[in-house]
Amino acid sequence: NQSLFGEGLKVIKSTDIDGAAIDLVQFQGKIGEVSRSIRTSEPIKASYKDGLVSYYEVKIVEAPEDVSSKKEEKDSSTKWSEACISIGLATKNYPMNDSMPGWKPNSFGYHSDDGSTFGNCVRQASYGPTFGVGDVVGCGLDYETRTLFYTLNGKFLDVAATLDEKMLTEEDWYPTIGLDSHDGVECNFGGQPFVFDLQNYCEIMTSC
């Protein structure tokens, strides 16, 4: 079975709000070695319908558990030094242990360390601001325009990628988060109000 967690990831708590779970997840391994990812057990949407937008948000929070000793374990073999969180979508068989969303085919991700996005291995530099503790990042898939977009603290950033119809009709897309940071992430799939005004976005897009 496809693993939902990469190594070193821990669910700190899971809160049920009106039947929707809000999970707080933290990576507790060494930063700068092998990136780990986590995805949902169910796809963001299982079938293709015009006029529908699938969307979720992630809040970055301070490290919920002290793993400061891990920060001191870097050595000359460390591949990179900057902590990074990647938020996006990936297909069911995307590897959870050795990649951030966007680095490999069938995935997309918005990266915290430099504000770039990656889609199917292609990097889009300077897409948006960097983000960190206190920020809320949203990821949306618009089935009418076949576009993927991100939001930051309630603000629509831009279209990050355009998917062809085959990618929407033949692939299931799962909310996926890559963690190479000890900060935690809280995921909201609609159990709480979104920071981004999704209803307004849909009304605007429908009137276009």
Coordinates of N, CA and C in Angstrom, one line a residue:
N1 N 0.8 -1.2 0.0 CA 0.0 0.0 0.0 C 0.9 1.3 0.0
Q2 N 0.4 2.3 -0.6 CA 1.1 3.6 -0.7 C 1.1 4.2 0.7
S3 N 2.3 4.5 1.2 CA 2.5 5.2 2.5 C 2.0 6.6 2.4
L4 N 1.3 7.0 3.4 CA 0.8 8.4 3.5 C 1.8 9.3 4.1
F5 N 2.8 8.7 4.9 CA 3.8 9.5 5.6 C 5.2 9.1 5.1
G6 N 6.1 10.2 5.0 CA 7.5 9.9 4.9 C 8.1 9.6 6.2
E7 N 9.3 9.1 6.3 CA 10.0 8.9 7.5 C 10.2 10.2 8.3
G8 N 10.1 10.1 9.6 CA 10.4 11.2 10.5 C 9.3 12.1 10.7
L9 N 8.1 11.8 10.1 CA 6.9 12.7 10.3 C 6.0 12.2 11.4
K10 N 5.5 13.1 12.2 CA 4.6 12.7 13.3 C 3.4 13.6 13.4
V11 N 2.2 13.0 13.6 CA 1.0 13.7 13.8 C 1.0 14.1 15.3
I12 N 1.1 15.3 15.6 CA 1.1 15.8 17.0 C -0.3 15.7 17.6
K13 N -1.3 16.1 16.9 CA -2.6 16.0 17.4 C -3.6 16.1 16.2
S14 N -4.8 15.5 16.4 CA -5.8 15.6 15.4 C -7.1 16.0 16.0
T15 N -7.6 17.1 15.6 CA -8.8 17.7 16.1 C -10.0 17.5 15.2
D16 N -11.1 17.0 15.7 CA -12.3 16.8 14.8 C -13.2 18.0 15.0
I17 N -13.5 18.7 13.9 CA -14.3 19.9 13.9 C -15.5 19.7 12.9
D18 N -16.7 19.5 13.4 CA -17.8 19.3 12.6 C -17.6 18.1 11.6
G19 N -17.0 17.1 12.1 CA -16.7 15.9 11.2 C -15.5 16.0 10.3
A20 N -14.8 17.1 10.4 CA -13.6 17.2 9.6 C -12.3 17.3 10.5
A21 N -11.3 16.5 10.2 CA -10.2 16.4 11.0 C -9.2 17.5 10.7
I22 N -8.7 18.2 11.7 CA -7.6 19.2 11.5 C -6.4 18.6 12.1
D23 N -5.4 18.2 11.3 CA -4.2 17.6 11.8 C -3.0 18.6 12.0
L24 N -2.3 18.4 13.1 CA -1.0 19.1 13.2 C 0.1 18.2 13.1
V25 N 1.0 18.4 12.0 CA 2.0 17.5 11.7 C 3.4 18.2 11.8
Q26 N 4.4 17.4 12.2 CA 5.7 17.9 12.3 C 6.8 16.9 11.8
F27 N 7.8 17.4 11.1 CA 8.9 16.6 10.7 C 10.0 16.7 11.9
Q28 N 10.4 15.5 12.3 CA 11.3 15.5 13.4 C 12.7 14.8 13.1
G29 N 13.0 14.8 11.8 CA 14.3 14.3 11.4 C 15.3 15.4 11.2
K30 N 16.4 15.0 10.5 CA 17.5 16.0 10.2 C 17.1 16.9 9.0
I31 N 17.2 18.2 9.2 CA 17.0 19.1 8.1 C 18.1 19.0 7.1
G32 N 17.8 19.0 5.8 CA 18.9 19.1 4.8 C 19.4 17.8 4.3
E33 N 18.7 16.7 4.6 CA 19.1 15.4 4.1 C 18.1 14.9 3.1
V34 N 17.2 14.1 3.5 CA 16.2 13.6 2.5 C 14.8 14.2 2.8
S35 N 14.2 14.9 1.9 CA 12.9 15.5 2.1 C 11.8 14.5 2.3
R36 N 10.9 14.8 3.2 CA 9.8 13.9 3.5 C 8.5 14.6 3.1
S37 N 7.5 13.8 2.7 CA 6.2 14.4 2.4 C 5.1 13.6 3.1
I38 N 4.0 14.2 3.1 CA 2.8 13.6 3.7 C 1.6 13.9 2.8
R39 N 0.7 13.0 2.6 CA -0.5 13.3 1.7 C -1.7 12.8 2.4
T40 N -2.9 13.2 1.9 CA -4.2 12.7 2.4 C -4.4 11.3 1.9
S41 N -5.3 10.6 2.6 CA -5.7 9.3 2.2 C -6.7 9.3 1.1
E42 N -7.4 10.4 0.9 CA -8.4 10.6 -0.2 C -8.0 11.7 -1.1
P43 N -8.3 11.6 -2.4 CA -7.9 12.6 -3.3 C -8.7 13.9 -3.1
I44 N -8.2 15.0 -3.6 CA -8.9 16.3 -3.5 C -10.2 16.2 -4.2
K45 N -10.3 15.5 -5.3 CA -11.5 15.2 -6.0 C -11.4 14.0 -6.9
A46 N -12.4 13.2 -6.9 CA -12.2 11.9 -7.6 C -12.6 11.9 -9.1
S47 N -13.4 12.9 -9.5 CA -13.9 13.0 -10.8 C -13.9 14.4 -11.3
Y48 N -14.0 14.6 -12.6 CA -13.9 15.9 -13.3 C -15.3 16.5 -13.5
K49 N -15.5 17.7 -13.1 CA -16.8 18.4 -13.3 C -16.5 19.8 -13.6
D50 N -17.1 20.4 -14.6 CA -16.9 21.8 -14.9 C -17.5 22.6 -13.8
G51 N -16.9 23.8 -13.6 CA -17.4 24.7 -12.6 C -17.1 24.4 -11.1
L52 N -16.1 23.5 -10.9 CA -15.8 23.2 -9.5 C -14.4 23.5 -9.1
V53 N -14.2 24.0 -7.9 CA -12.9 24.3 -7.4 C -12.6 23.5 -6.2
S54 N -11.6 22.8 -6.1 CA -11.2 22.0 -4.9 C -10.1 22.9 -4.3
Y55 N -10.1 22.9 -2.9 CA -9.2 23.9 -2.2 C -8.9 23.4 -0.8
Y56 N -7.7 23.6 -0.3 CA -7.4 23.4 1.1 C -6.4 24.4 1.5
E57 N -6.2 24.6 2.8 CA -5.3 25.6 3.4 C -4.4 24.9 4.4
V58 N -3.2 25.5 4.6 CA -2.2 25.0 5.6 C -1.7 26.2 6.3
K59 N -1.7 26.1 7.7 CA -1.2 27.1 8.5 C 0.2 26.6 9.1
I60 N 1.2 27.5 8.9 CA 2.5 27.2 9.5 C 2.6 27.6 10.9
V61 N 3.0 26.7 11.8 CA 3.0 27.1 13.2 C 4.4 26.8 13.8
E62 N 4.8 27.4 14.9 CA 6.0 27.1 15.5 C 6.2 25.6 15.9
A63 N 7.4 25.2 15.9 CA 7.7 23.8 16.2 C 6.9 23.3 17.4
P64 N 5.9 22.4 17.3 CA 5.1 22.0 18.4 C 5.9 21.2 19.5
E65 N 6.9 20.5 19.1 CA 7.8 19.7 20.0 C 9.2 20.1 19.7
D66 N 10.0 20.2 20.8 CA 11.4 20.6 20.7 C 12.2 19.5 20.1
V67 N 12.7 19.8 18.9 CA 13.7 18.9 18.3 C 14.9 19.7 17.9
S68 N 15.3 20.6 18.8 CA 16.4 21.5 18.5 C 17.7 20.7 18.3
S69 N 17.9 19.6 19.0 CA 19.1 18.8 18.9 C 19.3 18.3 17.4
K70 N 18.2 18.1 16.7 CA 18.4 17.7 15.3 C 19.1 18.8 14.4
K71 N 18.9 20.0 14.8 CA 19.5 21.1 14.0 C 21.0 21.1 14.2
E72 N 21.5 20.5 15.2 CA 23.0 20.5 15.4 C 23.7 19.2 14.9
E73 N 22.9 18.4 14.2 CA 23.5 17.1 13.7 C 23.9 17.2 12.3
K74 N 23.9 18.4 11.7 CA 24.3 18.5 10.3 C 25.8 18.2 10.1
D75 N 26.2 17.7 9.0 CA 27.6 17.5 8.8 C 27.9 17.9 7.3
S76 N 29.1 17.6 6.9 CA 29.5 18.0 5.5 C 28.7 17.3 4.4
S77 N 28.0 16.2 4.8 CA 27.3 15.5 3.8 C 25.9 16.0 3.5
T78 N 25.5 17.0 4.4 CA 24.2 17.6 4.2 C 24.0 18.3 2.9
K79 N 22.9 18.0 2.2 CA 22.7 18.5 0.8 C 22.4 20.0 0.8
W80 N 21.6 20.5 1.8 CA 21.2 21.9 1.8 C 21.0 22.3 3.2
S81 N 21.0 23.6 3.5 CA 20.9 24.1 4.9 C 19.6 24.8 5.2
E82 N 18.9 25.3 4.2 CA 17.7 26.1 4.5 C 16.5 25.1 4.7
A83 N 15.7 25.4 5.8 CA 14.5 24.7 6.0 C 13.5 25.0 4.9
C84 N 12.6 24.1 4.5 CA 11.7 24.3 3.5 C 10.4 23.5 3.7
I85 N 9.3 24.2 3.4 CA 8.0 23.5 3.3 C 7.4 23.7 1.9
S86 N 6.9 22.6 1.4 CA 6.3 22.7 0.0 C 4.8 22.2 0.1
I87 N 3.9 23.0 -0.4 CA 2.5 22.7 -0.3 C 1.9 22.6 -1.7
G88 N 1.2 21.5 -1.9 CA 0.7 21.4 -3.3 C -0.2 20.1 -3.5
L89 N 0.0 19.5 -4.6 CA -0.8 18.3 -5.0 C 0.1 17.3 -5.6
A90 N -0.2 16.0 -5.5 CA 0.5 14.9 -6.2 C -0.4 13.8 -6.4
T91 N 0.0 12.9 -7.3 CA -0.8 11.7 -7.5 C -0.5 10.6 -6.5
K92 N -1.3 9.6 -6.5 CA -1.3 8.6 -5.4 C 0.0 7.9 -5.2
N93 N 0.8 7.6 -6.2 CA 2.0 6.9 -6.1 C 3.2 7.7 -6.0
Y94 N 3.0 9.0 -5.8 CA 4.2 9.9 -5.6 C 5.0 9.5 -4.4
P95 N 6.3 9.4 -4.5 CA 7.2 9.0 -3.3 C 7.1 10.0 -2.2
M96 N 6.9 9.4 -1.0 CA 6.8 10.2 0.2 C 8.1 10.5 0.9
N97 N 9.2 9.7 0.5 CA 10.4 9.7 1.3 C 11.6 10.5 0.7
D98 N 11.5 10.8 -0.6 CA 12.7 11.4 -1.2 C 12.4 12.6 -2.1
S99 N 11.3 13.3 -1.8 CA 11.0 14.3 -2.7 C 10.0 15.3 -2.1
M100 N 10.1 16.6 -2.5 CA 9.1 17.6 -2.2 C 8.1 17.6 -3.4
P101 N 6.9 18.0 -3.1 CA 5.9 18.1 -4.2 C 6.4 19.1 -5.3
G102 N 6.3 18.7 -6.5 CA 6.8 19.5 -7.6 C 8.1 19.1 -8.2
W103 N 8.9 18.4 -7.4 CA 10.3 18.0 -7.9 C 10.2 16.9 -8.9
K104 N 9.2 16.1 -8.9 CA 9.1 15.0 -9.8 C 7.8 15.0 -10.6
P105 N 7.7 14.2 -11.7 CA 6.5 14.2 -12.4 C 5.2 13.9 -11.6
N106 N 4.1 14.4 -12.0 CA 2.8 14.2 -11.4 C 2.7 14.8 -10.0
S107 N 3.3 16.0 -9.9 CA 3.2 16.8 -8.6 C 3.4 18.3 -8.9
F108 N 2.9 19.0 -7.9 CA 3.0 20.5 -7.9 C 3.3 21.0 -6.5
G109 N 4.1 22.0 -6.3 CA 4.4 22.5 -5.0 C 4.8 24.0 -5.0
Y110 N 4.4 24.7 -4.0 CA 4.8 26.1 -3.7 C 5.8 26.0 -2.5
H111 N 7.0 26.5 -2.7 CA 8.1 26.3 -1.7 C 8.3 27.6 -0.8
S112 N 8.5 27.3 0.5 CA 8.6 28.4 1.4 C 9.9 29.1 1.4
D113 N 11.0 28.4 1.0 CA 12.3 29.0 1.2 C 12.6 30.1 0.2
D114 N 12.1 30.0 -1.0 CA 12.4 31.0 -2.0 C 11.2 31.6 -2.8
G115 N 10.0 31.1 -2.4 CA 8.8 31.6 -3.1 C 8.5 31.0 -4.5
S116 N 9.3 30.1 -4.9 CA 9.1 29.5 -6.2 C 8.1 28.4 -6.2
T117 N 7.6 28.0 -7.4 CA 6.7 26.9 -7.5 C 7.4 25.9 -8.4
F118 N 7.1 24.6 -8.2 CA 7.6 23.5 -9.0 C 6.4 22.8 -9.5
G119 N 6.4 22.4 -10.8 CA 5.3 21.7 -11.4 C 5.8 20.7 -12.4
N120 N 5.7 19.4 -12.1 CA 6.2 18.3 -12.9 C 7.7 18.6 -13.3
C121 N 8.4 18.9 -12.3 CA 9.9 19.1 -12.4 C 10.3 20.4 -12.9
V122 N 9.4 21.3 -13.3 CA 9.7 22.6 -13.8 C 9.6 23.6 -12.8
R123 N 10.6 24.4 -12.6 CA 10.7 25.5 -11.6 C 10.2 26.8 -12.1
Q124 N 9.3 27.5 -11.4 CA 8.9 28.8 -11.8 C 9.4 29.7 -10.7
A125 N 10.5 30.4 -10.9 CA 11.1 31.3 -9.9 C 10.3 32.5 -9.7
S126 N 10.4 33.1 -8.5 CA 9.8 34.3 -8.1 C 8.3 34.3 -8.3
Y127 N 7.7 33.2 -8.1 CA 6.2 33.1 -8.2 C 5.5 33.9 -7.2
G128 N 6.0 33.8 -5.9 CA 5.3 34.6 -4.8 C 6.3 34.8 -3.7
P129 N 5.8 35.4 -2.6 CA 6.6 35.6 -1.4 C 7.1 34.3 -0.8
T130 N 8.1 34.4 0.0 CA 8.5 33.3 0.9 C 7.4 33.3 2.0
F131 N 7.4 32.1 2.7 CA 6.4 32.1 3.8 C 7.0 31.2 5.0
G132 N 6.4 31.4 6.2 CA 6.8 30.7 7.3 C 5.8 30.8 8.5
V133 N 6.3 30.7 9.7 CA 5.4 30.6 10.9 C 4.4 31.8 10.9
G134 N 3.2 31.5 11.1 CA 2.1 32.4 11.1 C 1.4 32.6 9.8
D135 N 1.9 32.1 8.7 CA 1.3 32.3 7.4 C 0.3 31.1 7.1
V136 N -0.6 31.5 6.3 CA -1.6 30.5 5.8 C -1.5 30.4 4.3
V137 N -1.2 29.2 3.8 CA -1.0 29.0 2.4 C -2.2 28.1 1.9
G138 N -2.8 28.5 0.8 CA -3.9 27.8 0.2 C -3.5 27.2 -1.2
C139 N -4.0 26.1 -1.5 CA -3.8 25.5 -2.8 C -5.1 25.1 -3.4
G140 N -5.4 25.6 -4.6 CA -6.7 25.3 -5.3 C -6.5 24.7 -6.7
L141 N -7.5 23.9 -7.0 CA -7.5 23.3 -8.4 C -8.9 23.7 -9.0
D142 N -8.8 24.5 -10.0 CA -10.0 25.0 -10.7 C -10.3 24.1 -11.9
Y143 N -11.4 23.3 -11.8 CA -11.7 22.4 -12.8 C -12.3 23.0 -14.1
E144 N -12.8 24.2 -14.0 CA -13.4 24.9 -15.1 C -12.3 25.4 -16.0
T145 N -11.3 26.1 -15.4 CA -10.2 26.7 -16.1 C -9.0 25.8 -16.3
R146 N -9.0 24.6 -15.6 CA -8.0 23.6 -15.5 C -6.7 24.2 -15.0
T147 N -6.8 25.1 -14.0 CA -5.6 25.7 -13.5 C -5.4 25.4 -12.0
L148 N -4.1 25.4 -11.6 CA -3.7 25.3 -10.2 C -3.3 26.6 -9.7
F149 N -3.7 27.0 -8.5 CA -3.3 28.3 -8.0 C -3.0 28.2 -6.5
Y150 N -2.4 29.2 -6.0 CA -2.0 29.3 -4.6 C -2.5 30.6 -4.0
T151 N -2.7 30.6 -2.7 CA -3.1 31.8 -2.0 C -2.1 32.0 -0.8
L152 N -2.0 33.2 -0.3 CA -1.1 33.4 0.9 C -1.8 34.4 1.8
N153 N -2.2 34.0 3.0 CA -2.9 34.8 4.0 C -4.1 35.5 3.4
G154 N -4.9 34.7 2.6 CA -6.1 35.2 2.0 C -6.0 35.9 0.7
K155 N -4.8 36.1 0.2 CA -4.6 36.8 -1.1 C -4.3 35.8 -2.2
F156 N -5.1 36.0 -3.3 CA -4.8 35.1 -4.5 C -3.5 35.6 -5.1
L157 N -2.6 34.6 -5.3 CA -1.2 34.9 -5.8 C -1.3 34.9 -7.3
D158 N -1.5 33.8 -8.0 CA -1.5 33.7 -9.4 C -1.7 32.3 -9.8
V159 N -2.0 32.1 -11.1 CA -2.0 30.7 -11.6 C -0.6 30.2 -11.6
A160 N -0.5 29.0 -11.1 CA 0.9 28.4 -11.0 C 1.1 27.4 -12.1
A161 N 0.0 26.8 -12.6 CA 0.1 25.7 -13.7 C -1.2 25.5 -14.3
T162 N -1.1 25.1 -15.6 CA -2.3 24.7 -16.3 C -2.3 23.2 -16.6
L163 N -3.3 22.5 -16.2 CA -3.3 21.0 -16.4 C -4.2 20.7 -17.7
D164 N -3.7 19.7 -18.5 CA -4.5 19.3 -19.6 C -5.7 18.4 -19.1
E165 N -6.7 18.2 -20.0 CA -7.9 17.5 -19.6 C -7.5 16.1 -19.1
K166 N -6.6 15.5 -19.8 CA -6.2 14.1 -19.4 C -5.7 14.0 -18.0
M167 N -5.0 15.0 -17.5 CA -4.5 15.0 -16.1 C -5.6 15.1 -15.1
L168 N -6.7 15.8 -15.5 CA -7.8 15.9 -14.6 C -8.8 14.7 -14.7
T169 N -8.9 14.1 -15.8 CA -9.8 13.0 -16.0 C -9.2 11.6 -15.6
E170 N -7.9 11.5 -15.8 CA -7.3 10.2 -15.6 C -6.4 10.1 -14.3
E171 N -6.3 11.2 -13.6 CA -5.5 11.2 -12.4 C -6.3 11.7 -11.2
D172 N -6.1 11.1 -10.1 CA -6.6 11.6 -8.8 C -5.5 12.4 -8.2
W173 N -5.8 13.6 -7.7 CA -4.8 14.5 -7.1 C -5.0 14.6 -5.6
Y174 N -3.9 14.4 -4.8 CA -4.0 14.4 -3.4 C -3.3 15.6 -2.8
P175 N -3.9 16.3 -1.8 CA -3.2 17.3 -1.1 C -1.9 16.7 -0.5
T176 N -0.8 17.3 -0.8 CA 0.5 16.8 -0.4 C 1.4 17.9 0.1
I177 N 2.1 17.7 1.2 CA 2.9 18.6 1.9 C 4.3 18.0 2.0
G178 N 5.3 18.7 1.6 CA 6.7 18.3 1.8 C 7.3 19.1 3.0
L179 N 7.9 18.4 3.9 CA 8.5 19.0 5.1 C 9.9 18.7 5.3
D180 N 10.7 19.8 5.2 CA 12.1 19.7 5.6 C 12.4 20.9 6.5
S181 N 11.5 21.0 7.5 CA 11.5 22.0 8.5 C 10.9 21.4 9.8
H182 N 11.3 21.9 10.9 CA 10.8 21.5 12.2 C 9.5 22.2 12.6
D183 N 9.2 23.3 11.9 CA 7.9 23.9 12.2 C 6.7 23.0 11.8
G184 N 5.6 23.2 12.5 CA 4.5 22.3 12.2 C 3.5 22.9 11.2
V185 N 2.7 22.0 10.7 CA 1.7 22.5 9.7 C 0.3 22.0 10.2
E186 N -0.7 22.9 10.1 CA -2.1 22.5 10.4 C -2.9 22.6 9.1
C187 N -3.6 21.5 8.8 CA -4.3 21.4 7.6 C -5.8 21.6 7.8
N188 N -6.3 22.4 6.9 CA -7.8 22.7 7.0 C -8.4 22.4 5.6
F189 N -9.3 21.4 5.6 CA -10.0 20.9 4.4 C -11.4 21.4 4.4
G190 N -11.7 22.4 5.2 CA -13.1 22.9 5.2 C -13.8 22.8 6.5
G191 N -13.1 22.2 7.5 CA -13.7 22.0 8.8 C -13.8 23.4 9.5
Q192 N -12.9 24.3 9.1 CA -13.0 25.7 9.6 C -13.1 26.6 8.4
P193 N -13.6 27.9 8.7 CA -13.6 28.8 7.6 C -12.2 29.1 7.0
F194 N -12.2 29.2 5.7 CA -10.9 29.5 5.0 C -10.6 30.9 5.2
V195 N -9.3 31.2 5.2 CA -8.8 32.6 5.2 C -9.1 33.3 3.9
F196 N -8.9 32.5 2.8 CA -9.2 33.0 1.4 C -10.7 32.9 1.2
D197 N -11.2 33.9 0.5 CA -12.7 34.0 0.2 C -12.9 33.2 -1.0
L198 N -13.1 31.9 -0.8 CA -13.2 30.9 -2.0 C -14.6 31.2 -2.7
Q199 N -15.6 31.5 -2.0 CA -16.9 31.8 -2.6 C -16.8 33.0 -3.6
N200 N -16.1 34.0 -3.1 CA -16.0 35.2 -4.0 C -15.2 34.9 -5.2
Y201 N -14.1 34.0 -5.1 CA -13.3 33.6 -6.2 C -14.2 32.9 -7.2
C202 N -15.0 32.0 -6.7 CA -15.9 31.2 -7.7 C -16.9 32.1 -8.4
E203 N -17.4 33.0 -7.7 CA -18.4 33.9 -8.3 C -17.7 34.8 -9.4
I204 N -16.5 35.3 -9.1 CA -15.8 36.1 -10.1 C -15.5 35.2 -11.3
M205 N -15.0 34.0 -11.1 CA -14.6 33.1 -12.2 C -15.9 32.7 -13.1
T206 N -17.0 32.6 -12.4 CA -18.2 32.2 -13.1 C -18.7 33.3 -14.0
S207 N -18.5 34.6 -13.5 CA -19.0 35.7 -14.3 C -18.1 36.1 -15.4
C208 N -16.9 35.5 -15.5 CA -15.9 35.9 -16.5 C -16.4 35.3 -17.9

